[in-house]
CSV table of C-alpha atoms in Angstrom, one decimal:
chain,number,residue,atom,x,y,z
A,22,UNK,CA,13.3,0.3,10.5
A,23,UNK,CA,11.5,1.8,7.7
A,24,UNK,CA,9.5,-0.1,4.7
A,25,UNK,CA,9.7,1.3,1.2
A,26,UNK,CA,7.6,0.7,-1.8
A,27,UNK,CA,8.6,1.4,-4.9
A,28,UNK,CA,6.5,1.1,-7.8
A,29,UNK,CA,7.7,1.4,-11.8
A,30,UNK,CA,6.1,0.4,-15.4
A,31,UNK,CA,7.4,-3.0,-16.4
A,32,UNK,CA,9.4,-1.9,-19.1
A,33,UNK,CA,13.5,-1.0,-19.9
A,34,UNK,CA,15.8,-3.2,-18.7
A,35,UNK,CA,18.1,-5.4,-20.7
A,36,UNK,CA,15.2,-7.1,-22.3
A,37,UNK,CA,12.6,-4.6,-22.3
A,38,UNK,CA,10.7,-6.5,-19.7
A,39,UNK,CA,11.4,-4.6,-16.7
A,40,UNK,CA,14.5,-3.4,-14.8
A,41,UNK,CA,17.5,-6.0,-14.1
A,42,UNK,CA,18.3,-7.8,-10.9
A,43,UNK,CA,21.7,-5.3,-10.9
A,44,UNK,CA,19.2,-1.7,-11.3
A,45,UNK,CA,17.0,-3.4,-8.8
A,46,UNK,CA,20.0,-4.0,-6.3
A,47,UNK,CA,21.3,-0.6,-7.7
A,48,UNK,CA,17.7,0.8,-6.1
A,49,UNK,CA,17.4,-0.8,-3.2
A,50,UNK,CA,21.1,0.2,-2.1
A,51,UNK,CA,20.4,3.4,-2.9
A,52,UNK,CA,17.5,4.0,-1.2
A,53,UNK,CA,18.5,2.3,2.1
A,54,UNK,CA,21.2,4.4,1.7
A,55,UNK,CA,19.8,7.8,1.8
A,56,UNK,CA,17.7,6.3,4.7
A,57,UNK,CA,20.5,5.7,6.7
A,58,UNK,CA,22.4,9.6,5.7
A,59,UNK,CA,19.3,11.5,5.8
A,60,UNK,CA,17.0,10.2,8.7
A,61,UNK,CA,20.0,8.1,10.9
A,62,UNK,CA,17.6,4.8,10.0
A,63,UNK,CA,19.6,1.0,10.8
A,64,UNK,CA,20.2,-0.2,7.2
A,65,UNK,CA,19.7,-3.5,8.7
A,66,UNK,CA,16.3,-3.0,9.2
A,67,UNK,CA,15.1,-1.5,6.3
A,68,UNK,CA,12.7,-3.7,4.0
A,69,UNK,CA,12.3,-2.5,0.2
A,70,UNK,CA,10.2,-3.9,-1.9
A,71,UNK,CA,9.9,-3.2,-6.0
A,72,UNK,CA,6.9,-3.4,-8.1
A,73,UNK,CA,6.4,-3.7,-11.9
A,74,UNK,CA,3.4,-2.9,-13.5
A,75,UNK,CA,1.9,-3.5,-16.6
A,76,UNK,CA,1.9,-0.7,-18.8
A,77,UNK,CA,-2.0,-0.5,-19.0
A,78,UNK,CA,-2.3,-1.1,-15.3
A,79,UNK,CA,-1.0,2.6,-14.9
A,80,UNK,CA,-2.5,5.9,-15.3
A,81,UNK,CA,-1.4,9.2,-15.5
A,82,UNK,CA,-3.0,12.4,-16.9
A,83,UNK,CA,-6.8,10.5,-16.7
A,84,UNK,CA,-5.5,7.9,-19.4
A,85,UNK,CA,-3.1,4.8,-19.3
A,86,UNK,CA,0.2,5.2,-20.0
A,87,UNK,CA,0.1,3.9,-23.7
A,88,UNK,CA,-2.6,6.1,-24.0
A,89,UNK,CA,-0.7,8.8,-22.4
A,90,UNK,CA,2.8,8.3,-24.5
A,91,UNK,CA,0.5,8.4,-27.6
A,92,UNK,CA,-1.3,11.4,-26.7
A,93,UNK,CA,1.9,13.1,-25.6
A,94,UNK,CA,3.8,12.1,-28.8
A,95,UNK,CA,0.7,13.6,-31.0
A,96,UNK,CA,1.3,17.1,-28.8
A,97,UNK,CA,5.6,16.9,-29.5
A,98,UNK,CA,5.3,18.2,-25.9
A,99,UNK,CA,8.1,16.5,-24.5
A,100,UNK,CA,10.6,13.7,-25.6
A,101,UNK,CA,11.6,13.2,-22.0
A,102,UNK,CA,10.8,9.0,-20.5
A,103,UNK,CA,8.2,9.2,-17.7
B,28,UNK,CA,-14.4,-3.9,8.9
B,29,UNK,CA,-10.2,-4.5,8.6
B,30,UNK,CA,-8.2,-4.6,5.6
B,31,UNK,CA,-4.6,-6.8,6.1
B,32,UNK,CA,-1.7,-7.1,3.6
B,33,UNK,CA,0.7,-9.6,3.9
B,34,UNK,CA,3.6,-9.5,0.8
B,35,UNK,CA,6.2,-12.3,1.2
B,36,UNK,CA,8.8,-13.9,-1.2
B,37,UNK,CA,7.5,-15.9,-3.8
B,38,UNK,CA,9.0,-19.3,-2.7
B,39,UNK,CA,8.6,-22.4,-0.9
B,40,UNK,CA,5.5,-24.1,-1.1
B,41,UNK,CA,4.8,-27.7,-2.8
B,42,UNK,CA,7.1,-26.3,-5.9
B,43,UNK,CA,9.2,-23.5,-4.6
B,44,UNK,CA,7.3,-21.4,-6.7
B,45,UNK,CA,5.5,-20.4,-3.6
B,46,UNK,CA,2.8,-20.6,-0.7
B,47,UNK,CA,0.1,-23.5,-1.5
B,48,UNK,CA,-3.5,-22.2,-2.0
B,49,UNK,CA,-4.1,-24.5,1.3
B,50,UNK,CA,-1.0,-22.3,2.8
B,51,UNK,CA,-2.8,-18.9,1.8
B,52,UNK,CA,-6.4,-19.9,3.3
B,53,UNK,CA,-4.5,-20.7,6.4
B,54,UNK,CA,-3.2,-17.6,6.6
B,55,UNK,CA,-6.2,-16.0,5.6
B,56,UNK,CA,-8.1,-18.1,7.6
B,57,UNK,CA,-5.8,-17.6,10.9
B,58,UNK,CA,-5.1,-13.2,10.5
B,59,UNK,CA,-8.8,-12.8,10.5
B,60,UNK,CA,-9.4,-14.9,13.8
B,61,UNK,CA,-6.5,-13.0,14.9
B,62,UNK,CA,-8.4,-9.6,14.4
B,63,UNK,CA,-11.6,-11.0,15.3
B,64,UNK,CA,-10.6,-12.4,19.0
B,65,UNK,CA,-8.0,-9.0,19.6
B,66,UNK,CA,-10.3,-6.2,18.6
B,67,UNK,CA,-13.1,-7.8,18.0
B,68,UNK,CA,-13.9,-7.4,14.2
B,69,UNK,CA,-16.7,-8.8,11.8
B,70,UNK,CA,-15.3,-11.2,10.2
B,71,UNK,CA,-17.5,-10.5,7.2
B,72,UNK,CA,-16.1,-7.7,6.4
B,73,UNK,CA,-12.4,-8.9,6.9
B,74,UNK,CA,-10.5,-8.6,3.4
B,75,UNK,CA,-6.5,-9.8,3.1
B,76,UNK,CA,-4.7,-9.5,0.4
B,77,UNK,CA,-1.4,-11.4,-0.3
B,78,UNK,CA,1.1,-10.4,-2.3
B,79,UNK,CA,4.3,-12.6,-3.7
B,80,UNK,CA,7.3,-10.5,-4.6
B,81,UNK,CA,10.3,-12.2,-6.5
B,82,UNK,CA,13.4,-12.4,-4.7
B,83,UNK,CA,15.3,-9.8,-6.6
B,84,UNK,CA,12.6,-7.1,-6.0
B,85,UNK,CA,12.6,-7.6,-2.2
B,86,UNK,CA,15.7,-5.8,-0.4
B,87,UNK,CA,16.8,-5.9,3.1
B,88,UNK,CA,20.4,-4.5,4.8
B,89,UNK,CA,20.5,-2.8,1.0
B,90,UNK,CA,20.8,-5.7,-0.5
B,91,UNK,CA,18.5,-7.8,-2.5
B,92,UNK,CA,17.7,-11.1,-1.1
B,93,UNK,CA,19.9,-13.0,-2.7
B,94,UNK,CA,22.9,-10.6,-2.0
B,95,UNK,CA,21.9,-10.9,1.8
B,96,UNK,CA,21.4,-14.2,1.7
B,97,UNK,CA,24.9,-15.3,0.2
B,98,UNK,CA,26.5,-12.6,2.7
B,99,UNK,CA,24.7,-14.3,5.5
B,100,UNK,CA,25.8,-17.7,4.3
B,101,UNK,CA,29.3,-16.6,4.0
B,102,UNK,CA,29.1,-15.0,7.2
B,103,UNK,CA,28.0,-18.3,9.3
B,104,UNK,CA,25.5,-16.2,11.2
B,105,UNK,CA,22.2,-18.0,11.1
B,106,UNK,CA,20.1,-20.8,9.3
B,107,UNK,CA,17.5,-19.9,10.1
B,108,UNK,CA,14.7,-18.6,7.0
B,109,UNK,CA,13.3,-15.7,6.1
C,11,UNK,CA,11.2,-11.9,5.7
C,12,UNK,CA,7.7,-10.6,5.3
C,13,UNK,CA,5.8,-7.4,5.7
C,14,UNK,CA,2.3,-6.9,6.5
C,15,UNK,CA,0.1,-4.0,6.6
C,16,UNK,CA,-2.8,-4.2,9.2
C,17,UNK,CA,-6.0,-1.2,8.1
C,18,UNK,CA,-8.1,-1.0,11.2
C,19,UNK,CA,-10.7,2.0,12.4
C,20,UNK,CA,-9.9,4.2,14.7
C,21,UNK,CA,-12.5,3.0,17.7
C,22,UNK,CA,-12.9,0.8,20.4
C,23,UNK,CA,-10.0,0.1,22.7
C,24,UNK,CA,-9.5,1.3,26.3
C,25,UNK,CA,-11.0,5.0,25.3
C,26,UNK,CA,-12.8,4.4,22.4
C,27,UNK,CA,-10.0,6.1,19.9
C,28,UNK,CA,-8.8,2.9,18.6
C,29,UNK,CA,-6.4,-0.3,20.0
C,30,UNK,CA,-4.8,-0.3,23.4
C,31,UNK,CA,-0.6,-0.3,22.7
C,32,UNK,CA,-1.4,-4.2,24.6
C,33,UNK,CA,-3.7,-4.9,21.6
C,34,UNK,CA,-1.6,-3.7,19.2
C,35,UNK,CA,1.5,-5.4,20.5
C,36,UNK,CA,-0.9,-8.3,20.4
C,37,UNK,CA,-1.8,-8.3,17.2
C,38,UNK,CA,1.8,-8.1,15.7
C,39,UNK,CA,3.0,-11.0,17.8
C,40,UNK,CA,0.1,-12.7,16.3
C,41,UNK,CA,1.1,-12.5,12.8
C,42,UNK,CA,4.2,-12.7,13.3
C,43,UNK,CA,3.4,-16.2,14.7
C,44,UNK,CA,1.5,-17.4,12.1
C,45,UNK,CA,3.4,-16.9,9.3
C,46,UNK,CA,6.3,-18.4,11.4
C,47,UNK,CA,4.0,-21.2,11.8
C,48,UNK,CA,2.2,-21.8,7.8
C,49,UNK,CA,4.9,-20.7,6.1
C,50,UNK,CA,8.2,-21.3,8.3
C,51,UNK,CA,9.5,-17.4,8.0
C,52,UNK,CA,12.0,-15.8,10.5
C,53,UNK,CA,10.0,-13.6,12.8
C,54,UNK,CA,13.4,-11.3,13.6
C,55,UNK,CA,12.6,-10.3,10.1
C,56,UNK,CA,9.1,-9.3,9.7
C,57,UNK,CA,7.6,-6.1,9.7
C,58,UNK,CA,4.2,-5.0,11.1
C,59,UNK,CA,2.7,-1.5,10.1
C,60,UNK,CA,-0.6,-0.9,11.3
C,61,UNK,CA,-2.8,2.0,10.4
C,62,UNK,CA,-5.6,3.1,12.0
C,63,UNK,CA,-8.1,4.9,9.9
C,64,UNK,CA,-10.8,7.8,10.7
C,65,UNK,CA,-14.6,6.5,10.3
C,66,UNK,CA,-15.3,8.8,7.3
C,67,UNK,CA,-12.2,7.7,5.7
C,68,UNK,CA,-13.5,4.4,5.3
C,69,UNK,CA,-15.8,3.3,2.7
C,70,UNK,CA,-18.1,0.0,2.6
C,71,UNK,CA,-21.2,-1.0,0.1
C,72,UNK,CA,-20.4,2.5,-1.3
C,73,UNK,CA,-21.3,3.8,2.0
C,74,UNK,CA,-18.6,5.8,4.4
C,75,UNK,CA,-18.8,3.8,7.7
C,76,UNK,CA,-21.2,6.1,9.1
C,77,UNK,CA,-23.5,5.3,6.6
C,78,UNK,CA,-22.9,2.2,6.6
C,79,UNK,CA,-24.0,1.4,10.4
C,80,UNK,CA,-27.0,3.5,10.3
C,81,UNK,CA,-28.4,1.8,6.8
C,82,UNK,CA,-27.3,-1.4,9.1
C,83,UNK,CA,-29.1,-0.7,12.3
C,84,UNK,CA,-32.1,0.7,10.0
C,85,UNK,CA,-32.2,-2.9,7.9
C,86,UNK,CA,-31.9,-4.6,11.7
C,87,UNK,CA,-29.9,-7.4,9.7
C,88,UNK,CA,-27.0,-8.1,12.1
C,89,UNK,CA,-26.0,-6.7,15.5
C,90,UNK,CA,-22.2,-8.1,14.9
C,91,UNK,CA,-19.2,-5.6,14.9
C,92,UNK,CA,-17.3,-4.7,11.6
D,13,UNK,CA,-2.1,15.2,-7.4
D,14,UNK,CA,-4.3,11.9,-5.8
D,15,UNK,CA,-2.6,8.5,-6.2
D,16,UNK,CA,-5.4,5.8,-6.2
D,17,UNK,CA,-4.5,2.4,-5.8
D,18,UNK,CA,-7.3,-0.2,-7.2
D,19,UNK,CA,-6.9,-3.7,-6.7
D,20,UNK,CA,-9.6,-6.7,-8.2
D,21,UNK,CA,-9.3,-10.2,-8.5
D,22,UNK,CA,-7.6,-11.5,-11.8
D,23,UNK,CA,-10.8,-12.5,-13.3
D,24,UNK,CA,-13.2,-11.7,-15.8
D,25,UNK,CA,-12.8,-9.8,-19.0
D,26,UNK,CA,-12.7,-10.9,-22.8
D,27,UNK,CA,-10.4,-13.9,-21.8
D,28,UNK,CA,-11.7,-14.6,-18.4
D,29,UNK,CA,-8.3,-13.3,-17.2
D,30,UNK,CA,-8.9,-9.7,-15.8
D,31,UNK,CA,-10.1,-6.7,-16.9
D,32,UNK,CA,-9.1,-5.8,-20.4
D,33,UNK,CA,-6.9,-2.6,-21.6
D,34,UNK,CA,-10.3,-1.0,-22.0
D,35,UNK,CA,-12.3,-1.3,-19.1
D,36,UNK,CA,-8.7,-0.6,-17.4
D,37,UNK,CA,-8.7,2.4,-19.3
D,38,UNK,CA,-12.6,3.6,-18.6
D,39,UNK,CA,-11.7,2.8,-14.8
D,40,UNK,CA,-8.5,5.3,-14.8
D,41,UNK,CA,-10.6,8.0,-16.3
D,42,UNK,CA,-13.4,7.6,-14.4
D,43,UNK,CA,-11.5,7.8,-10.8
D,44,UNK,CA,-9.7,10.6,-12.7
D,45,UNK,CA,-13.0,12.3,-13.5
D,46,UNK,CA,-14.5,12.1,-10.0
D,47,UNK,CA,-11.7,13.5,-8.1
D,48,UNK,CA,-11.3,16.1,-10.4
D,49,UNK,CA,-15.5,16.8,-9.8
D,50,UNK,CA,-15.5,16.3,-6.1
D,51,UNK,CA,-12.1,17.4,-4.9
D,52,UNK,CA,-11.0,20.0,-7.6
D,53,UNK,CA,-8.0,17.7,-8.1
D,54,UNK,CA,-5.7,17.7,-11.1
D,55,UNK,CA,-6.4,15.3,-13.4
D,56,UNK,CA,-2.7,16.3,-15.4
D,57,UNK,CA,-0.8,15.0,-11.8
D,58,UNK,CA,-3.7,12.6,-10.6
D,59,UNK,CA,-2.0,8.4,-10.6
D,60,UNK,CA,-3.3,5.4,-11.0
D,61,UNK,CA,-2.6,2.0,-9.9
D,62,UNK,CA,-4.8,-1.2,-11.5
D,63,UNK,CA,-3.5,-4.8,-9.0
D,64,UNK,CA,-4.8,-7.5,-10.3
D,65,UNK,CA,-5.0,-10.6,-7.6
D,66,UNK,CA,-4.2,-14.2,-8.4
D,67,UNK,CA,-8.4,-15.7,-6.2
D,68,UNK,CA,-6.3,-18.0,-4.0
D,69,UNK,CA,-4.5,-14.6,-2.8
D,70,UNK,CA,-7.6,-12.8,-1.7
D,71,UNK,CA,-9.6,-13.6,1.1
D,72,UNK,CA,-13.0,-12.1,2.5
D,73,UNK,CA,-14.8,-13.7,5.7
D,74,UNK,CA,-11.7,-15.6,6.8
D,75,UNK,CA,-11.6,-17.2,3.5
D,76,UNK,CA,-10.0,-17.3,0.3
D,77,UNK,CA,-12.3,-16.6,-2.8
D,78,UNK,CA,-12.4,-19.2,-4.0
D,79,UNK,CA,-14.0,-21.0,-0.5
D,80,UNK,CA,-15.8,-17.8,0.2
D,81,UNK,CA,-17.7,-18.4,-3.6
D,82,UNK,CA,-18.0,-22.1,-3.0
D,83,UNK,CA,-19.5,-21.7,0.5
D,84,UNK,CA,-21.9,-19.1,-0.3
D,85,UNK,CA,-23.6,-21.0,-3.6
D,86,UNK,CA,-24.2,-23.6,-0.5
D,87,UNK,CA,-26.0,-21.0,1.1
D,88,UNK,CA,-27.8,-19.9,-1.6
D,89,UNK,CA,-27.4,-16.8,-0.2
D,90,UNK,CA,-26.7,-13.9,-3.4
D,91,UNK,CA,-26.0,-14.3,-7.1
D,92,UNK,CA,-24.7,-11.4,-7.2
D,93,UNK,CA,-21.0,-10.8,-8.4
D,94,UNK,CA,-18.2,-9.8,-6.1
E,29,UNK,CA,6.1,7.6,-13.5
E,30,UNK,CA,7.1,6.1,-10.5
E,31,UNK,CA,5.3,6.2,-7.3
E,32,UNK,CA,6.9,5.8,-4.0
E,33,UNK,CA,6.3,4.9,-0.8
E,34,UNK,CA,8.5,5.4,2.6
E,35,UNK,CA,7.7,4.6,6.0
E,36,UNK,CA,9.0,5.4,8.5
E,37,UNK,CA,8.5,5.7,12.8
E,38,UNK,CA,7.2,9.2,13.8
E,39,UNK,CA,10.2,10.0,16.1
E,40,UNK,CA,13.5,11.9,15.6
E,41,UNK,CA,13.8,15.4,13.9
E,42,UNK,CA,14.1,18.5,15.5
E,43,UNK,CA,11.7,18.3,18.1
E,44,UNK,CA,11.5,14.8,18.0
E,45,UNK,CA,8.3,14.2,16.8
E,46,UNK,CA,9.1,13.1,13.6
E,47,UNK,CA,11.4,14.2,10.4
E,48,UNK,CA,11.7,17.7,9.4
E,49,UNK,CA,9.9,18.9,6.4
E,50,UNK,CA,13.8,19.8,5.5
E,51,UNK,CA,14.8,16.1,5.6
E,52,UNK,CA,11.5,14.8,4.4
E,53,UNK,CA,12.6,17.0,1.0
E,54,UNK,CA,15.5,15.6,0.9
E,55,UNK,CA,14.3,11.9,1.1
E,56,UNK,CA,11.8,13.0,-1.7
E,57,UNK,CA,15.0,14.9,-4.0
E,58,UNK,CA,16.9,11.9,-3.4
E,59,UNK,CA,14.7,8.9,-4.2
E,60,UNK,CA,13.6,11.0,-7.4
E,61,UNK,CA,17.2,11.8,-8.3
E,62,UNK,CA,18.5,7.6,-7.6
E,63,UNK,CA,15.4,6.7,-10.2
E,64,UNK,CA,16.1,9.0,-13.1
E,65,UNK,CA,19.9,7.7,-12.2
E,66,UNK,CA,19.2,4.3,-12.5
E,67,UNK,CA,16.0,3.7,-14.7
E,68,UNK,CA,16.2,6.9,-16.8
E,69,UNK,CA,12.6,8.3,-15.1
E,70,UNK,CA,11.3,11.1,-15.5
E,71,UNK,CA,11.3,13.4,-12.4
E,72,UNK,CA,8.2,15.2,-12.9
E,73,UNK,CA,6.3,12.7,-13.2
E,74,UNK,CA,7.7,10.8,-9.6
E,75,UNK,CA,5.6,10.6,-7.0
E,76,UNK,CA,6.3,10.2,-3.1
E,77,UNK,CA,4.6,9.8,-0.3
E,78,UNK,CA,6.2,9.4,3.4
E,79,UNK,CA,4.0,8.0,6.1
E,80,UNK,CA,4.7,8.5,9.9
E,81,UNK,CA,3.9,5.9,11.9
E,82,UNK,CA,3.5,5.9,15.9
E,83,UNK,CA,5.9,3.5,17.6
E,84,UNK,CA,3.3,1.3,18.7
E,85,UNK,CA,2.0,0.8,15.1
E,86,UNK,CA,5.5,-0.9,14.1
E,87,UNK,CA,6.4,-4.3,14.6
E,88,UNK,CA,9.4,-5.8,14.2
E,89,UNK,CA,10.6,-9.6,15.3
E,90,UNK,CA,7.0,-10.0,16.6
E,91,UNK,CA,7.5,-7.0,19.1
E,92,UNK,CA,5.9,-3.8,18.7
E,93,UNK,CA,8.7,-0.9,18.5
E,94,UNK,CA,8.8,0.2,22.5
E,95,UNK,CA,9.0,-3.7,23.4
E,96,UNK,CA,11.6,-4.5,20.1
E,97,UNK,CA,14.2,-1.8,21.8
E,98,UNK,CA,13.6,-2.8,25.4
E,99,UNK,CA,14.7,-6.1,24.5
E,100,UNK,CA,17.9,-5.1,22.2
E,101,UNK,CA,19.1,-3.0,25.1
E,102,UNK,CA,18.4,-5.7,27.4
E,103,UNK,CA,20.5,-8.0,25.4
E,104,UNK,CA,23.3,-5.5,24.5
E,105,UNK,CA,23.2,-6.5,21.2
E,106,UNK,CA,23.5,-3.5,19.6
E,107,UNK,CA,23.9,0.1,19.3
E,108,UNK,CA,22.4,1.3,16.3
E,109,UNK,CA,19.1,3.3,15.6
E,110,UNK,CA,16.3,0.9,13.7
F,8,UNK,CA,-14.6,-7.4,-4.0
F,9,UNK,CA,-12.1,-4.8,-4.4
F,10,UNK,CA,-10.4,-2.5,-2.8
F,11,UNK,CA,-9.7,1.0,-3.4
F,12,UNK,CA,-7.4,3.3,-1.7
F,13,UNK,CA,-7.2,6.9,-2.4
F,14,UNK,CA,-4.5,9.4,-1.0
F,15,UNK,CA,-5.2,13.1,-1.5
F,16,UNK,CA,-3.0,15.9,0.0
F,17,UNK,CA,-4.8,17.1,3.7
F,18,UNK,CA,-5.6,20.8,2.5
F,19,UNK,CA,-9.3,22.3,1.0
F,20,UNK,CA,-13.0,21.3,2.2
F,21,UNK,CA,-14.7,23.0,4.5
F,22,UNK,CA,-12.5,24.8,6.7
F,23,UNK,CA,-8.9,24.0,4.9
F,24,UNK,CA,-8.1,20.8,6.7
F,25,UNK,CA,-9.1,18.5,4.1
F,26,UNK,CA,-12.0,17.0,2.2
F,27,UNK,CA,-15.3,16.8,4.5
F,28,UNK,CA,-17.3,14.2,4.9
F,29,UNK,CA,-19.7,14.6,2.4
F,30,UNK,CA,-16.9,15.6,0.1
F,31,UNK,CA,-15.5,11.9,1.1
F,32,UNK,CA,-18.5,9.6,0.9
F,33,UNK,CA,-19.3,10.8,-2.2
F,34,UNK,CA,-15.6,10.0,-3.7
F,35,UNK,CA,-16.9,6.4,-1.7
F,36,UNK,CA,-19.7,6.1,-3.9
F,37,UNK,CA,-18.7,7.1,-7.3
F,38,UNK,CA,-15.5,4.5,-7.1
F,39,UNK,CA,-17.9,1.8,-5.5
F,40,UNK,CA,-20.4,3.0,-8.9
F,41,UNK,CA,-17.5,3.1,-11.1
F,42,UNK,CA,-16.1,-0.6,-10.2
F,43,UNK,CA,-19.9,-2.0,-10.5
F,44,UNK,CA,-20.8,-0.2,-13.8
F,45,UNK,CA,-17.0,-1.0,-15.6
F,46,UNK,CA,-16.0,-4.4,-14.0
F,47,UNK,CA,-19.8,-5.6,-12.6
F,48,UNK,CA,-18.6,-5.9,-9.4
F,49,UNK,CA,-20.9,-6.1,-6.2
F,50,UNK,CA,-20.7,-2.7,-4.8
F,51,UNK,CA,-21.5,-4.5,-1.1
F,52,UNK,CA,-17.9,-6.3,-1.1
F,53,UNK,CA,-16.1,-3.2,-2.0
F,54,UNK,CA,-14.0,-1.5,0.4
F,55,UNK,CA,-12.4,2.4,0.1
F,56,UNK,CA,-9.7,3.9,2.3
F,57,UNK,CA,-8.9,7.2,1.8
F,58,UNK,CA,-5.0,8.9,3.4
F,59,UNK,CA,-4.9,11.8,3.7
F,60,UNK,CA,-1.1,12.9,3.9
F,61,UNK,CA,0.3,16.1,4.9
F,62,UNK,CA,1.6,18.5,1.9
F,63,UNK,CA,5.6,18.3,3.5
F,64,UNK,CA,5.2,14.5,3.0
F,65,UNK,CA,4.0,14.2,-0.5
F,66,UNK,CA,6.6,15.0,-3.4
F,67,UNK,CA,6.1,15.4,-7.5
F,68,UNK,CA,9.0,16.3,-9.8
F,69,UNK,CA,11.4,16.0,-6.9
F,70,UNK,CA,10.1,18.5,-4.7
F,71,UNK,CA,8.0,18.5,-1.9
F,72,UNK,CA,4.4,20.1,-2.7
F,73,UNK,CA,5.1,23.5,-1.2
F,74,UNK,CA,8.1,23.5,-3.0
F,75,UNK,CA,6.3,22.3,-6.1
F,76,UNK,CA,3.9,25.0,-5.7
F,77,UNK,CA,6.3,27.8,-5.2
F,78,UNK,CA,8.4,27.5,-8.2
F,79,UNK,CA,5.4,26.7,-10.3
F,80,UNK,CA,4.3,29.8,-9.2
F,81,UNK,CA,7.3,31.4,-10.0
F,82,UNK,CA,7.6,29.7,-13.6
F,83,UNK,CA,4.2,30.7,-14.4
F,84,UNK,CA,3.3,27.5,-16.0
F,85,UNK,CA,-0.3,26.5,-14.7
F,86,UNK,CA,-2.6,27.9,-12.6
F,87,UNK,CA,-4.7,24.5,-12.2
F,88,UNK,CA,-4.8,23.1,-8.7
F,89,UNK,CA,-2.7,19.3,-8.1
């Protein structure tokens, strides 16, 4: 019976405002999933619960992540999403 | 000195939009006599926390909660809520 | 179908290193109760995590709990448990 | 590489609605800062994570905030913030 | 940057006292791998952290764990793990 | 009144086993200091937790830490702690 958490920026998505109700179903299948193949866990009893967060609610690095994304873009470190 | 979280569905209530304030002080109210009557804690330094997660970030049986409760529906298992 | 996360330190009980499984057991059946009770949810599907938590781990008035009780017993403002 | 979850009631701020992007900001480097000082952490793999709590959904003293506030002006007992 | 949180009941593994750190990296491989899949995230910046909970910290239907499974087999119900 | 919780891998302090006390109650202040100075809020209503987890259940980039470690090692990127 485990309980996940996952927790992602508000953002992407069809709209830009956050992940769709398909890549949120998409997520928790997936992760119920490997629960049940890795670690023999019921599906039945496994709770996940997903949640957005405002961009400049998050920190990474010492800075929020618009911060961050700017810094990162000033260093041409990496193109990669985060 | 105990610190509860409760996260539930954001739904029902007066609106459907979800628990009442009066619904949330009951709760708050009634978890901390829980915790002060079982193990004895101060109930001054009791904090709870609720959280209300939309229905599409909540998963159960890997499925959202609308996919499991539409399968449940169609399955004539139980009316009772969740 | 709602989950709730109980933060508790790790004293008292039968040996003094935290709840009794009874208390425990009591405390989910408690919750469990009353949000069947305020907010009409299906106890078969809520969870109950409970953690207990070392003394020094905890922190209160910027004080670990240590600190906390001896400033507290020092100040002789309040004999109650927290 | 810390994770530090922070949550505060949705209050306050220029607009009286939480904390603004700066003070969010000064709060992620500071807790970045300090476990970097005390705990030789990295700050490049240290995360953040700013909650921000509707009053009605926080409770402290086996009420909600919003009673807790109310009840303690009776009192007269602190003007201090909390 | 997402951050993830499992939990799961401190049973099962090799010497069944819990997962092995074998299958706890492959919970962390595959719930980083299913987020860049689905939400395009980064991988190095995904965080997880499992928990381990004792049996008698988990409640389920308003039964801790111990009583939760003495009552399933009591009933028949059902075979599978939880 | 918020409320702050901090998880750190178990590993350095005193004898390897994690932060010591000290180590912890001064992360207790500086966040409780941090909260009052940034957001004005009462340092007496302010409850820390810290977790700390063991390094096979915490992951970054995919990998569990001593995996992380290893072929960060091996890559010769960094030498800074995580």
């Amino acid at each position: 019976m485990p309980y996940v958490n996952i927790k992602v920026t508000r953002e992407g998505g069809p709209d830009g405002k956050g992940p769709s109700a398909e890549q949120k179903a998409e997520i928790i299948a997936g992760v119920t999933e490997l629960l049940v193949r890795v670690l023999n866990k019921s599906p039945a009893t496994t709770m996940v619960v997903i949640d957005e967060v405002e961009l400049t609610n998050w920190g990474m690095g010492g800075m929020s992540v618009p911060e961050f994304r700017a810094k990162r873009v000033g260093n041409e470190e990496s193109k990669a999403p985060d």
